mmCIF file of C-alpha atoms and ligand atoms in Angstrom:
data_model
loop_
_atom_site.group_PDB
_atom_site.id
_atom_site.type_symbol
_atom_site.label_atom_id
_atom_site.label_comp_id
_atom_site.label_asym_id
_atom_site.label_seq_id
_atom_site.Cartn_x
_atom_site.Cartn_y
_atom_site.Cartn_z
ATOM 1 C CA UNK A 1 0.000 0.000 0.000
ATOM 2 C CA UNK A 2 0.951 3.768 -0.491
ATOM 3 C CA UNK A 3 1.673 6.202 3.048
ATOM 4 C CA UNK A 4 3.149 9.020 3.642
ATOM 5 C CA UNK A 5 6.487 7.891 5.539
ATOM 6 C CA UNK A 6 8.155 10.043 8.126
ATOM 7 C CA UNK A 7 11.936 10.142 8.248
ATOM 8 C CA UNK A 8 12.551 13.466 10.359
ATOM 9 C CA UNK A 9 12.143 16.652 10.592
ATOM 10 C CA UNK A 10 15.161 17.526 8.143
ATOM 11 C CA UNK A 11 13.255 15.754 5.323
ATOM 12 C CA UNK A 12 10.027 16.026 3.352
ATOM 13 C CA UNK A 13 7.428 13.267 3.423
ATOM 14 C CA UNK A 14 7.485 11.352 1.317
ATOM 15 C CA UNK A 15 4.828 8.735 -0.123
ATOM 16 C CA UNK A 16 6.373 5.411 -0.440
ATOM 17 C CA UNK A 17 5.420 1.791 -0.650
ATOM 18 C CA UNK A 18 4.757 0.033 2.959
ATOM 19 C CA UNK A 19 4.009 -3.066 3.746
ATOM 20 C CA UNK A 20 1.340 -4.266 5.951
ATOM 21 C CA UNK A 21 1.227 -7.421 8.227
ATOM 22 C CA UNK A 22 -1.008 -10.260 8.559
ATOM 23 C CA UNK A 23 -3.936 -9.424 10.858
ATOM 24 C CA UNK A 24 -3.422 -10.572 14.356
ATOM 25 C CA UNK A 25 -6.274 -11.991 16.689
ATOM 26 C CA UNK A 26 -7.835 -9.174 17.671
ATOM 27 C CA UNK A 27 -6.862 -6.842 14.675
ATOM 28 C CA UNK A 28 -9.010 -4.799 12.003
ATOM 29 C CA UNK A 29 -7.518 -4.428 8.455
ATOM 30 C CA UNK A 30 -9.469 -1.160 7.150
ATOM 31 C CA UNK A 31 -9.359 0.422 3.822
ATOM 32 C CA UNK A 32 -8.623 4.268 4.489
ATOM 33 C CA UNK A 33 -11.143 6.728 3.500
ATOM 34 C CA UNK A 34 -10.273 9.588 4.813
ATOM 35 C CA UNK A 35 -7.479 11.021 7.391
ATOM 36 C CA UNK A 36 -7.745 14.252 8.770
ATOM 37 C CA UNK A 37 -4.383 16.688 9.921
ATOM 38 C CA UNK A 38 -4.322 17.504 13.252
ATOM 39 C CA UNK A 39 -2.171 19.517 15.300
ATOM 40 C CA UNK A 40 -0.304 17.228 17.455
ATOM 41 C CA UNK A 41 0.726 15.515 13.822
ATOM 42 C CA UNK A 42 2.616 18.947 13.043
ATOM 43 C CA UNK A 43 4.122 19.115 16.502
ATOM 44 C CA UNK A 44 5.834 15.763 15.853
ATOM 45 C CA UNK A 45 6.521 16.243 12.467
ATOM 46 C CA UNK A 46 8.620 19.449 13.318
ATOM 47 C CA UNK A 47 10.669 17.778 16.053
ATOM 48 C CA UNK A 48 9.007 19.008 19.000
ATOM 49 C CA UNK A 49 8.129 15.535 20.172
ATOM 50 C CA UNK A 50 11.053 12.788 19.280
ATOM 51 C CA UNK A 51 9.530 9.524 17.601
ATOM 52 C CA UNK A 52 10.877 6.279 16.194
ATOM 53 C CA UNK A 53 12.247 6.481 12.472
ATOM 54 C CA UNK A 54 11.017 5.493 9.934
ATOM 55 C CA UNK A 55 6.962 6.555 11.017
ATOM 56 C CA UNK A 56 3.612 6.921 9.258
ATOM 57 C CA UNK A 57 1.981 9.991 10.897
ATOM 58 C CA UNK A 58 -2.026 10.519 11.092
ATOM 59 C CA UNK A 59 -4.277 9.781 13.490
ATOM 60 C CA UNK A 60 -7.726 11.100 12.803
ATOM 61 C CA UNK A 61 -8.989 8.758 10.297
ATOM 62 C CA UNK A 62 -11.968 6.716 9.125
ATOM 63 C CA UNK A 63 -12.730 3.550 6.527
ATOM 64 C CA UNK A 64 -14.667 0.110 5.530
ATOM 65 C CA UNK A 65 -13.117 -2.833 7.590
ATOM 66 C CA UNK A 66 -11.681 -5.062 4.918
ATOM 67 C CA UNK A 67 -10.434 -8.517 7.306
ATOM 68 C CA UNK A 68 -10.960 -9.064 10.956
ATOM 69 C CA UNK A 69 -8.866 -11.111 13.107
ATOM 70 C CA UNK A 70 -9.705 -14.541 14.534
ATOM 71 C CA UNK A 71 -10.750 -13.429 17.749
ATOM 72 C CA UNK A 72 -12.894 -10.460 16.777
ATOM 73 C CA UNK A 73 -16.539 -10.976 17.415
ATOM 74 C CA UNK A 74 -17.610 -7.007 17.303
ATOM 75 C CA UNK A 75 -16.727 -6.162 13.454
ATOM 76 C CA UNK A 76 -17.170 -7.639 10.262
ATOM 77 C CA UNK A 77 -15.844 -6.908 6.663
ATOM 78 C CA UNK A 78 -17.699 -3.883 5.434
ATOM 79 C CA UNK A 79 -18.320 -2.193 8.677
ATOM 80 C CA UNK A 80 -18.112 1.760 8.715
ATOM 81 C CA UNK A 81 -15.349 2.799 11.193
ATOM 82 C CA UNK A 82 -13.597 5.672 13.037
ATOM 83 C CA UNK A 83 -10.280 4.740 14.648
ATOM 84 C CA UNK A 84 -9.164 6.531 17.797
ATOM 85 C CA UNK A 85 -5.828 6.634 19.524
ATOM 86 C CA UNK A 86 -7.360 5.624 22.725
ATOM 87 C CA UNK A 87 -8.098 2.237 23.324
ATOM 88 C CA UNK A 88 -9.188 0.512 26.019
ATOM 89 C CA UNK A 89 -8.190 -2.672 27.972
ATOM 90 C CA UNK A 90 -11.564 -2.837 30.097
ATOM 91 C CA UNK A 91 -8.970 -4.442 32.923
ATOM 92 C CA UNK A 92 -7.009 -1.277 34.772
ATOM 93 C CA UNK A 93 -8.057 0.865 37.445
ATOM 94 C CA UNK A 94 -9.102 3.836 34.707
ATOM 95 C CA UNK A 95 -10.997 1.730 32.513
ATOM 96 C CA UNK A 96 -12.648 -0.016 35.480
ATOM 97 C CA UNK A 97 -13.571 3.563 36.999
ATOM 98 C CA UNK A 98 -15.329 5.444 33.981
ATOM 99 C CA UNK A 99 -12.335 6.594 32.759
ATOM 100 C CA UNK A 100 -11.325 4.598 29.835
ATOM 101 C CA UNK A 101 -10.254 7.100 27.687
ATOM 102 C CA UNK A 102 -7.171 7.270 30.181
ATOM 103 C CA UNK A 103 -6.275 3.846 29.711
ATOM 104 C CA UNK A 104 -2.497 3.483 28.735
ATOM 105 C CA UNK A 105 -3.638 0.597 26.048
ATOM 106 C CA UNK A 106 -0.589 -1.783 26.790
ATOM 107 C CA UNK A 107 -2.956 -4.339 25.321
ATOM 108 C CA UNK A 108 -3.179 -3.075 21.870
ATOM 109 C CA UNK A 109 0.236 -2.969 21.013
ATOM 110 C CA UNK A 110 1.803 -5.857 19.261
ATOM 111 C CA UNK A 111 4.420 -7.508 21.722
ATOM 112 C CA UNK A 112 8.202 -7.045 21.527
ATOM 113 C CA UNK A 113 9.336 -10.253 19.246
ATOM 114 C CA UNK A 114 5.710 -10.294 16.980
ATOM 115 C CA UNK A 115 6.327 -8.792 13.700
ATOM 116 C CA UNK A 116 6.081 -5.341 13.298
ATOM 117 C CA UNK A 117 2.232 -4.234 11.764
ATOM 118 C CA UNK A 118 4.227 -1.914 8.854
ATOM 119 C CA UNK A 119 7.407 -2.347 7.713
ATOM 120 C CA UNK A 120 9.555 -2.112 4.368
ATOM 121 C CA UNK A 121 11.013 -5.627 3.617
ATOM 122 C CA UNK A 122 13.032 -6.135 7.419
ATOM 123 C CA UNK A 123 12.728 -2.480 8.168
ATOM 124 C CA UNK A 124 10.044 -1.791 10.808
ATOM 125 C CA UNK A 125 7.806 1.336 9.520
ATOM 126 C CA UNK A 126 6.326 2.601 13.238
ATOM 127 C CA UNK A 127 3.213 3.429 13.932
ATOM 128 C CA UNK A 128 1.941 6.299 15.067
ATOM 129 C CA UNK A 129 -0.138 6.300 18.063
ATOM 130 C CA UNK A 130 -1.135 3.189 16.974
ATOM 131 C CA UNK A 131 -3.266 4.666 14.169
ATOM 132 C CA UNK A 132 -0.642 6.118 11.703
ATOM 133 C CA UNK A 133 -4.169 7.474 9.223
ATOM 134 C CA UNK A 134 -1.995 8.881 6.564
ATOM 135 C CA UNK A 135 -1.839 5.101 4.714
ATOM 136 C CA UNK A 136 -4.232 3.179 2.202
ATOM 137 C CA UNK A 137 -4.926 0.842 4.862
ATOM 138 C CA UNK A 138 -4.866 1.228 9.056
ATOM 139 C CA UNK A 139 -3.931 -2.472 10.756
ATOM 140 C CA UNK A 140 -5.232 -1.336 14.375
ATOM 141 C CA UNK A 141 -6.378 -3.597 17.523
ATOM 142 C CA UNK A 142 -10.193 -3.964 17.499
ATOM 143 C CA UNK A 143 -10.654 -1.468 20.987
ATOM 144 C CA UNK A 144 -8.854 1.148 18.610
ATOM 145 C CA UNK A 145 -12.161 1.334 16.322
ATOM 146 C CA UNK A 146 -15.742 2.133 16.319
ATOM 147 C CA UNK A 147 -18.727 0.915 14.299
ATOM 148 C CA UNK A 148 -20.715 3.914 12.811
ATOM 149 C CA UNK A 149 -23.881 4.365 10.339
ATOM 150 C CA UNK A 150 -23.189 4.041 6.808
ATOM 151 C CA UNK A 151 -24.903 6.677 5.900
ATOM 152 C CA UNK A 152 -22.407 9.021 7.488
ATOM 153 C CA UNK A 153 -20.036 10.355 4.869
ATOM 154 C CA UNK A 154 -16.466 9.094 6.195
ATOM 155 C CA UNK A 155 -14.689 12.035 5.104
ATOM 156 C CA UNK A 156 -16.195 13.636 7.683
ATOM 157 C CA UNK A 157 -16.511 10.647 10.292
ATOM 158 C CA UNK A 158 -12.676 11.235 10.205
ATOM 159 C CA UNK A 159 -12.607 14.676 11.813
ATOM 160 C CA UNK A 160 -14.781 12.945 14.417
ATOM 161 C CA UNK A 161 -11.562 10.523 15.072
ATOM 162 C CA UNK A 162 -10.282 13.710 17.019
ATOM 163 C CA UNK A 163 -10.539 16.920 16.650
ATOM 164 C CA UNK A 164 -14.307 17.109 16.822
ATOM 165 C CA UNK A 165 -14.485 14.763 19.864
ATOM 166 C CA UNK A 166 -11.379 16.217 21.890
ATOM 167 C CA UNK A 167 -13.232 19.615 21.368
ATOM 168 C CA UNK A 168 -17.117 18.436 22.306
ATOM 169 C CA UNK A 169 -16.156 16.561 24.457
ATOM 170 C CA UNK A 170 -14.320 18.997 26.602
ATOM 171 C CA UNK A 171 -17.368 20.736 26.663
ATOM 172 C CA UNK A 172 -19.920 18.560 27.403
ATOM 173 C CA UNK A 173 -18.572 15.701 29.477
ATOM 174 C CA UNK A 174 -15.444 17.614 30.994
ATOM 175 C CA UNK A 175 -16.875 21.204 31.685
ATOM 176 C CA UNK A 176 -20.217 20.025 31.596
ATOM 177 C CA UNK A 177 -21.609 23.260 30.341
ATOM 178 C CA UNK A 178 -25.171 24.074 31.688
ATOM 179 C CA UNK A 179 -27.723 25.661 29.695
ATOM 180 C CA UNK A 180 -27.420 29.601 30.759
ATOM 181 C CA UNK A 181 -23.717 29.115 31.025
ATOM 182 C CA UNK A 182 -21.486 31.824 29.341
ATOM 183 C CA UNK A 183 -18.349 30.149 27.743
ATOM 184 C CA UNK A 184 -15.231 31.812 25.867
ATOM 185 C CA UNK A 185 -13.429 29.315 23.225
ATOM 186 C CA UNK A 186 -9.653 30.478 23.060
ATOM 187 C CA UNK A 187 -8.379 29.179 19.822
ATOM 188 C CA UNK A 188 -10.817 28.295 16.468
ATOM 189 C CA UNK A 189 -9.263 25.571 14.484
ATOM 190 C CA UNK A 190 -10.999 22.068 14.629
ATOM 191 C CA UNK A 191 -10.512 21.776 18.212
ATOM 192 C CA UNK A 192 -12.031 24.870 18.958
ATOM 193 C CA UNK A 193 -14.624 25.138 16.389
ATOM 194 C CA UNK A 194 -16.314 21.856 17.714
ATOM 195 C CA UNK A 195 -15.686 23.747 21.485
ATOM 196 C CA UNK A 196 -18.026 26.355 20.084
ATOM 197 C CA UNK A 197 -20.636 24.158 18.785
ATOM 198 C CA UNK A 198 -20.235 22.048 22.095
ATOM 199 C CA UNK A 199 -21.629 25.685 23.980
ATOM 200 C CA UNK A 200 -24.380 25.695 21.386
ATOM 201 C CA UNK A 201 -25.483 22.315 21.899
ATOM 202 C CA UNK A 202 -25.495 22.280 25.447
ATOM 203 C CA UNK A 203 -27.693 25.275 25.730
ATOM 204 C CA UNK A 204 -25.021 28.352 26.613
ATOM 205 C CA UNK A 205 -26.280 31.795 26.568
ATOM 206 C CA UNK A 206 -22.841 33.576 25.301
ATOM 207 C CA UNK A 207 -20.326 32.048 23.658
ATOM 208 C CA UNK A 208 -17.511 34.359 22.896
ATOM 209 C CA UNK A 209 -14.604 32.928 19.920
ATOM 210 C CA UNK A 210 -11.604 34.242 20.715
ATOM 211 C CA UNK A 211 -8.948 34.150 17.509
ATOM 212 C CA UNK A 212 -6.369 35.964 15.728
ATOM 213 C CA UNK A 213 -7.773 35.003 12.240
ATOM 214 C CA UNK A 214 -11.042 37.115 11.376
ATOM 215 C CA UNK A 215 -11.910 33.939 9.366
ATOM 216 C CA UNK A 216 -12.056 31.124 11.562
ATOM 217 C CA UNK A 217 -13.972 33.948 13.531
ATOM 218 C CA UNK A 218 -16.385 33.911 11.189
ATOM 219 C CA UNK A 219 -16.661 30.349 10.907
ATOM 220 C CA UNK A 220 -17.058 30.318 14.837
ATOM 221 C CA UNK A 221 -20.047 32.813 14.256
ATOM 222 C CA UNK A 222 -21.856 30.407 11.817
ATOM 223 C CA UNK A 223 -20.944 27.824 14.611
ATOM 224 C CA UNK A 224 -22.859 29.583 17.391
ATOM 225 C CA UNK A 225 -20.506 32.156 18.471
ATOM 226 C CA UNK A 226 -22.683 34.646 19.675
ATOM 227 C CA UNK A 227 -19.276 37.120 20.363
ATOM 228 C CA UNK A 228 -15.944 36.940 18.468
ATOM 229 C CA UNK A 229 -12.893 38.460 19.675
ATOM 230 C CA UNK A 230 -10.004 39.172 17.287
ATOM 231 C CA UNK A 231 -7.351 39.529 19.625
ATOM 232 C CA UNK A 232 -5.166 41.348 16.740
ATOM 233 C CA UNK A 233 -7.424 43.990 16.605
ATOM 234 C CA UNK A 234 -6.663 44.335 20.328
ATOM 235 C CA UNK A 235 -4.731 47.498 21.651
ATOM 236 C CA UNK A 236 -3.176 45.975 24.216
ATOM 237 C CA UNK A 237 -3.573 42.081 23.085
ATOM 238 C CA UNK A 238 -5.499 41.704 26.693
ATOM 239 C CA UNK A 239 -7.789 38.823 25.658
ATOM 240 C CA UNK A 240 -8.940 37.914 28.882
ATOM 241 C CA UNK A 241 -9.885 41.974 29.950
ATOM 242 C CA UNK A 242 -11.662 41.525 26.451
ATOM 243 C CA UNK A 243 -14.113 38.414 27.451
ATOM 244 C CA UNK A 244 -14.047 40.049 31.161
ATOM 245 C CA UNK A 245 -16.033 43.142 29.953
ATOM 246 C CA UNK A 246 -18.575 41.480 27.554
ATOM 247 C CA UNK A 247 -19.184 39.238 30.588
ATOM 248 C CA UNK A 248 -19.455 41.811 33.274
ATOM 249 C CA UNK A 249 -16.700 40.158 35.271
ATOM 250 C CA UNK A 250 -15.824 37.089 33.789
ATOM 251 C CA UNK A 251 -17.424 33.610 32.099
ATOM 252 C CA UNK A 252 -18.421 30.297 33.900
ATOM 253 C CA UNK A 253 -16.271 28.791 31.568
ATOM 254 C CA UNK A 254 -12.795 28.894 29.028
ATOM 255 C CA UNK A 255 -12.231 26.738 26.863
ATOM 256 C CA UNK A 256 -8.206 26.742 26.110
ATOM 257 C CA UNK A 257 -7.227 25.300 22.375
ATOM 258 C CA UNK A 258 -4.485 27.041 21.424
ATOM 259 C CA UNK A 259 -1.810 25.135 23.801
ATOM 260 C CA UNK A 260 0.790 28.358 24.258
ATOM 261 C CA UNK A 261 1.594 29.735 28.147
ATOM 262 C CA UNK A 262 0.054 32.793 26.902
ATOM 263 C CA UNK A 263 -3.495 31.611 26.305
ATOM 264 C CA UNK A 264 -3.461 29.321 28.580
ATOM 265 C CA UNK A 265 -3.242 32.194 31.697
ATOM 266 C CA UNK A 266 -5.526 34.365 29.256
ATOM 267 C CA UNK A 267 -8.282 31.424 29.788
ATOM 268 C CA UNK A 268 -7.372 31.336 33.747
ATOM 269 C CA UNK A 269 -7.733 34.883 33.755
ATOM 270 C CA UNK A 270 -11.218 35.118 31.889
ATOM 271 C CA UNK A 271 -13.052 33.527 34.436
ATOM 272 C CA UNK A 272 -15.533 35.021 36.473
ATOM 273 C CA UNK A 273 -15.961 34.225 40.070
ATOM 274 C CA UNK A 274 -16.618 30.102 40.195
ATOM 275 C CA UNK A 275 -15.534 29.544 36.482
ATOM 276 C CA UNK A 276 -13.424 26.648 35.287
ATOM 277 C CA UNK A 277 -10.612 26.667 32.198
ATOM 278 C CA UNK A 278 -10.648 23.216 30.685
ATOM 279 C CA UNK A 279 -7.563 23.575 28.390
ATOM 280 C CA UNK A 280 -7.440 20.967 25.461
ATOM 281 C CA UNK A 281 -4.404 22.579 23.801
ATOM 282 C CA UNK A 282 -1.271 20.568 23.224
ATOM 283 C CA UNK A 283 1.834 22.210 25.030
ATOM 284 C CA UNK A 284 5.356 21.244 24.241
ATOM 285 C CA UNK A 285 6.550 18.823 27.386
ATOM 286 C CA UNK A 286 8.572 21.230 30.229
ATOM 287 C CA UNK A 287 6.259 24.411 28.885
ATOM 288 C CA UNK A 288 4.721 26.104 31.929
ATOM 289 C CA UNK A 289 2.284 29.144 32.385
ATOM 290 C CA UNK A 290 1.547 31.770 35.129
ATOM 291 C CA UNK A 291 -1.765 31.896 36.995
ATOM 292 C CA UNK A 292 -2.256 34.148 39.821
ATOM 293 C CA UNK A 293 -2.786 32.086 42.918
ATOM 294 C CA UNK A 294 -5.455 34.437 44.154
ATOM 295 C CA UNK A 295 -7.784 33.978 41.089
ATOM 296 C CA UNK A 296 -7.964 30.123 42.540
ATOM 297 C CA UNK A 297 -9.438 31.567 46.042
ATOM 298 C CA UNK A 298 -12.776 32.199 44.532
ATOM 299 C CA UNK A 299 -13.073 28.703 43.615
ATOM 300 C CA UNK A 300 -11.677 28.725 39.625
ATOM 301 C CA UNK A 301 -10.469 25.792 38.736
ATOM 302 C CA UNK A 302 -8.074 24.020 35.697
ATOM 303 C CA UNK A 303 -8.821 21.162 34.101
ATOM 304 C CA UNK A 304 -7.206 19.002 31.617
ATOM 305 C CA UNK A 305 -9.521 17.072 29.191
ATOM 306 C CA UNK A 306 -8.093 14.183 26.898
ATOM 307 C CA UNK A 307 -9.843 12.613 24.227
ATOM 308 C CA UNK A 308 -13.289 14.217 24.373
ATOM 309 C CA UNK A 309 -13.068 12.476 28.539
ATOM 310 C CA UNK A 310 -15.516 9.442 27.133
ATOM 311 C CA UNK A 311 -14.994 6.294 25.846
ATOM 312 C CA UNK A 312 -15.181 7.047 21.988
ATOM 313 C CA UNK A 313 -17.092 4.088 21.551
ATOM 314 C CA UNK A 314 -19.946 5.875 23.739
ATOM 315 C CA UNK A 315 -19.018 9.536 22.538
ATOM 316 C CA UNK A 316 -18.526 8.710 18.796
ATOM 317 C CA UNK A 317 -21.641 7.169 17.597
ATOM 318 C CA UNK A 318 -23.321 10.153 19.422
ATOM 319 C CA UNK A 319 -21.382 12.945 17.406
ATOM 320 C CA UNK A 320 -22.559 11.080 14.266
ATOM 321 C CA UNK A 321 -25.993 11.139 15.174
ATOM 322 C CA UNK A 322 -25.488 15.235 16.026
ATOM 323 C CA UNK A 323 -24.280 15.661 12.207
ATOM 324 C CA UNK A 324 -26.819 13.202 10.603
ATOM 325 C CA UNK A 325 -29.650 15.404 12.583
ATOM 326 C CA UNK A 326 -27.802 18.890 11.542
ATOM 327 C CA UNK A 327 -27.461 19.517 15.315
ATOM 328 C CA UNK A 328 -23.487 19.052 14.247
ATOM 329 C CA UNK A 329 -21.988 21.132 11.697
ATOM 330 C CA UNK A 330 -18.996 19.366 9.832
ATOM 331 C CA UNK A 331 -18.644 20.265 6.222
ATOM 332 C CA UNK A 332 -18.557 23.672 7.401
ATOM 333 C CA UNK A 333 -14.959 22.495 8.924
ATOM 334 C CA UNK A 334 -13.163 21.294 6.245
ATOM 335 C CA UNK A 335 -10.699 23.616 4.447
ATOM 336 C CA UNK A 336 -9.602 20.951 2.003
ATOM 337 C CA UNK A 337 -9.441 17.902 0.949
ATOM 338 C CA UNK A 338 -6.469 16.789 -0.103
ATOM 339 C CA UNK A 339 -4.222 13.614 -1.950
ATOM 340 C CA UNK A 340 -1.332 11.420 0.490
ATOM 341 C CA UNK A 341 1.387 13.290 -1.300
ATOM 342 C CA UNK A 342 -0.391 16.683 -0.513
ATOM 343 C CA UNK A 343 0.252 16.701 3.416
ATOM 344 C CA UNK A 344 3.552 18.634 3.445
ATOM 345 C CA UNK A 345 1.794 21.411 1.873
ATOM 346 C CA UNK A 346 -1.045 21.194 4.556
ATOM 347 C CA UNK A 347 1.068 21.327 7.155
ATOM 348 C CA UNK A 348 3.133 24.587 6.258
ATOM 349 C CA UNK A 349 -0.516 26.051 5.800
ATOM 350 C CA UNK A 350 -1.269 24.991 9.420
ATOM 351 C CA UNK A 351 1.866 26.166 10.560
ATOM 352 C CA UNK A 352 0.780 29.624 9.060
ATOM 353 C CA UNK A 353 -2.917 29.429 10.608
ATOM 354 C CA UNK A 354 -4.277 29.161 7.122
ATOM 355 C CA UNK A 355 -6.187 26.137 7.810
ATOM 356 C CA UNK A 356 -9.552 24.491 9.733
ATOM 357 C CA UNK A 357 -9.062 21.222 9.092
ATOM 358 C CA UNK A 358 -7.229 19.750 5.678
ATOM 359 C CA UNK A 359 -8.546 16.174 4.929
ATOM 360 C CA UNK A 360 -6.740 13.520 2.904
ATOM 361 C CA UNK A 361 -9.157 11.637 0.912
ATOM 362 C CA UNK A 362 -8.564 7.845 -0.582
HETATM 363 ZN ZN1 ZN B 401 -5.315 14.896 17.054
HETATM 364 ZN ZN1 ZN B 402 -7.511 0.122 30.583
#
């Protein structure tokens, strides 16, 4: 099969000819249909995060299963599926408290001495968060995928692999927004654009964008932004003083998905007396970021939300439903869809803030 292989950050991808193992036990084979860019893909593929060399990068990706594995009992050849990079053993202490999506997923990695699931003749190809979308075909274990309707276009089941779910699902099973709630969304790419319809759909009464791109802001507006802030168009850049006066003191909650120490205080610092800043933005490891201790006296808090905080094989299914009733809005998302050997390009545009979300279709 054709990917996009990784070899560092000194050199281009490149798409080249990978081989793909025989399916274990409790493997899916899938046929790619689409593979959506995220951020944390850029991060690695600048060097910011070290990984194994040779890699296949992607991880936001959906297809038709095309072989199951001898012990699989909850797929079958011509199944609809979105892969995740969180799956779930159903045997440690997070899985067995509610908290799956924290599992570490020891279990669905092949063991040291099996054959590697890609490789070029002896050369191992790695994987990439055991996903590695930006290939023809995804080999992943069976509690890496979910069944969805067929009637859901997959181009756009992909975004729902993780951008769409990291972002709802901060909102609505990590912050729990309540209808009346006022929100602020720091950040409008993919992550943040499904924060914004998260507000909508859980009933908030504001829901202020916050940006630096009067486009996305738009896009957030169509969303259910009900404010936008262009924090270039800001004297003194003060983004949080910004939310704080269309608020009259503050919002119940911020919504942080940008991942820089500068909008992660801003979201800390937005907050009205009570509020919490869930912040879904990737940081570089050893980054850190102010907060004034006293803004935690009146009872802020920060929270961290992986993965949309639900197991994606609850969450997932949902989030289709939301589009296929047009509670969900996805096609509004998509900046472009694009072929394997276009992702370089994609990438720079990301880098420049150019982008929602760039999809590579099959
Ligand atoms: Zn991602
Ligand atoms: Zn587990």
């Amino acid at each position: 099969m054709k990917a996009s292989v990784f070899r560092g950050p000194e050199s281009e991808l490149a798409v080249e000819d990978v081989e793909v193992s025989a399916v274990g036990p409790r493997e899916l084979l899938v046929q790619t249909a689409a593979a959506g860019l995220c951020h944390s893909d850029l991060y690695h593929l600048r060097g910011v995060f070290e990984l194994p060399m040779p890699t296949v990068l992607g991880h936001e990706s959906a297809g038709v299963v095309v072989e199951v594995g001898s012990d699989v009992t909850d797929f079958a050849p011509g199944d609809h599926v979105i892969t995740c990079l969180a799956p779930f053993c159903g045997k440690c202490s997070l899985c067995l408290t509610g908290r799956s999506y924290l599992c570490a997923g020891q279990h669905s990695v092949r063991a040291a001495g099996e054959p590697p699931r890609l490789h070029q003749g002896t050369t191992e190809v790695h994987q990439f968060l055991n996903v590695s979308s930006f290939a023809e075909q995804l080999l992943v274990h069976e509690t890496a995928a979910v069944r969805i309707k067929s009637e859901m276009p997959l181009d756009l089941a992909a975004l729902i692999g993780c951008g769409v779910t990291t972002g709802l699902g901060a909102v609505l099973n990590k912050a729990r927004v309540a209808p009346g709630d006022t929100v602020a969304v720091i950040g409008c790419g993919g992550i943040g654009l499904s924060a914004v319809q998260g507000a909508r759909i859980a009933g908030a009464s504001r829901i202020i964008a916050v940006d630096l791109n009067a486009n996305k802001l738009e896009t957030a507006r169509t969303m259910g932004a009900t404010d936008i802030v262009d924090g270039s168009q800001l004297e003194d850049g003060d983004v949080a003083a910004a939310i704080r006066d269309l608020t009259s003191g503050g919002v119940d909650h911020a919504i942080e998905a940008v991942g820089s120490a500068m909008t992660a205080t801003a979201s800390v610092e937005a907050l009205g007396i009570g509020g919490t800043s869930t912040i879904v933005g990737l940081m570089p490891s050893g980054k850190t970021f102010p907060v004034q201790g006293r803004l935690l006296l009146d009872d802020r808090r920060i929270q961290g939300a992986y993965m949309g905080a639900m197991n994606f094989r609850m969450a997932m299914p949902r989030y289709v439903d939301m589009y296929l009733d047009g509670r969900l809005l996805l096609d509004e998302m998509v900046s472009s869809r694009i072929e394997l050997d276009g992702i370089g390009a994609s990438f720079r545009a990301m880098e420049a803030g150019d982008t929602l979300r760039d999809v590579v279709v099959f």
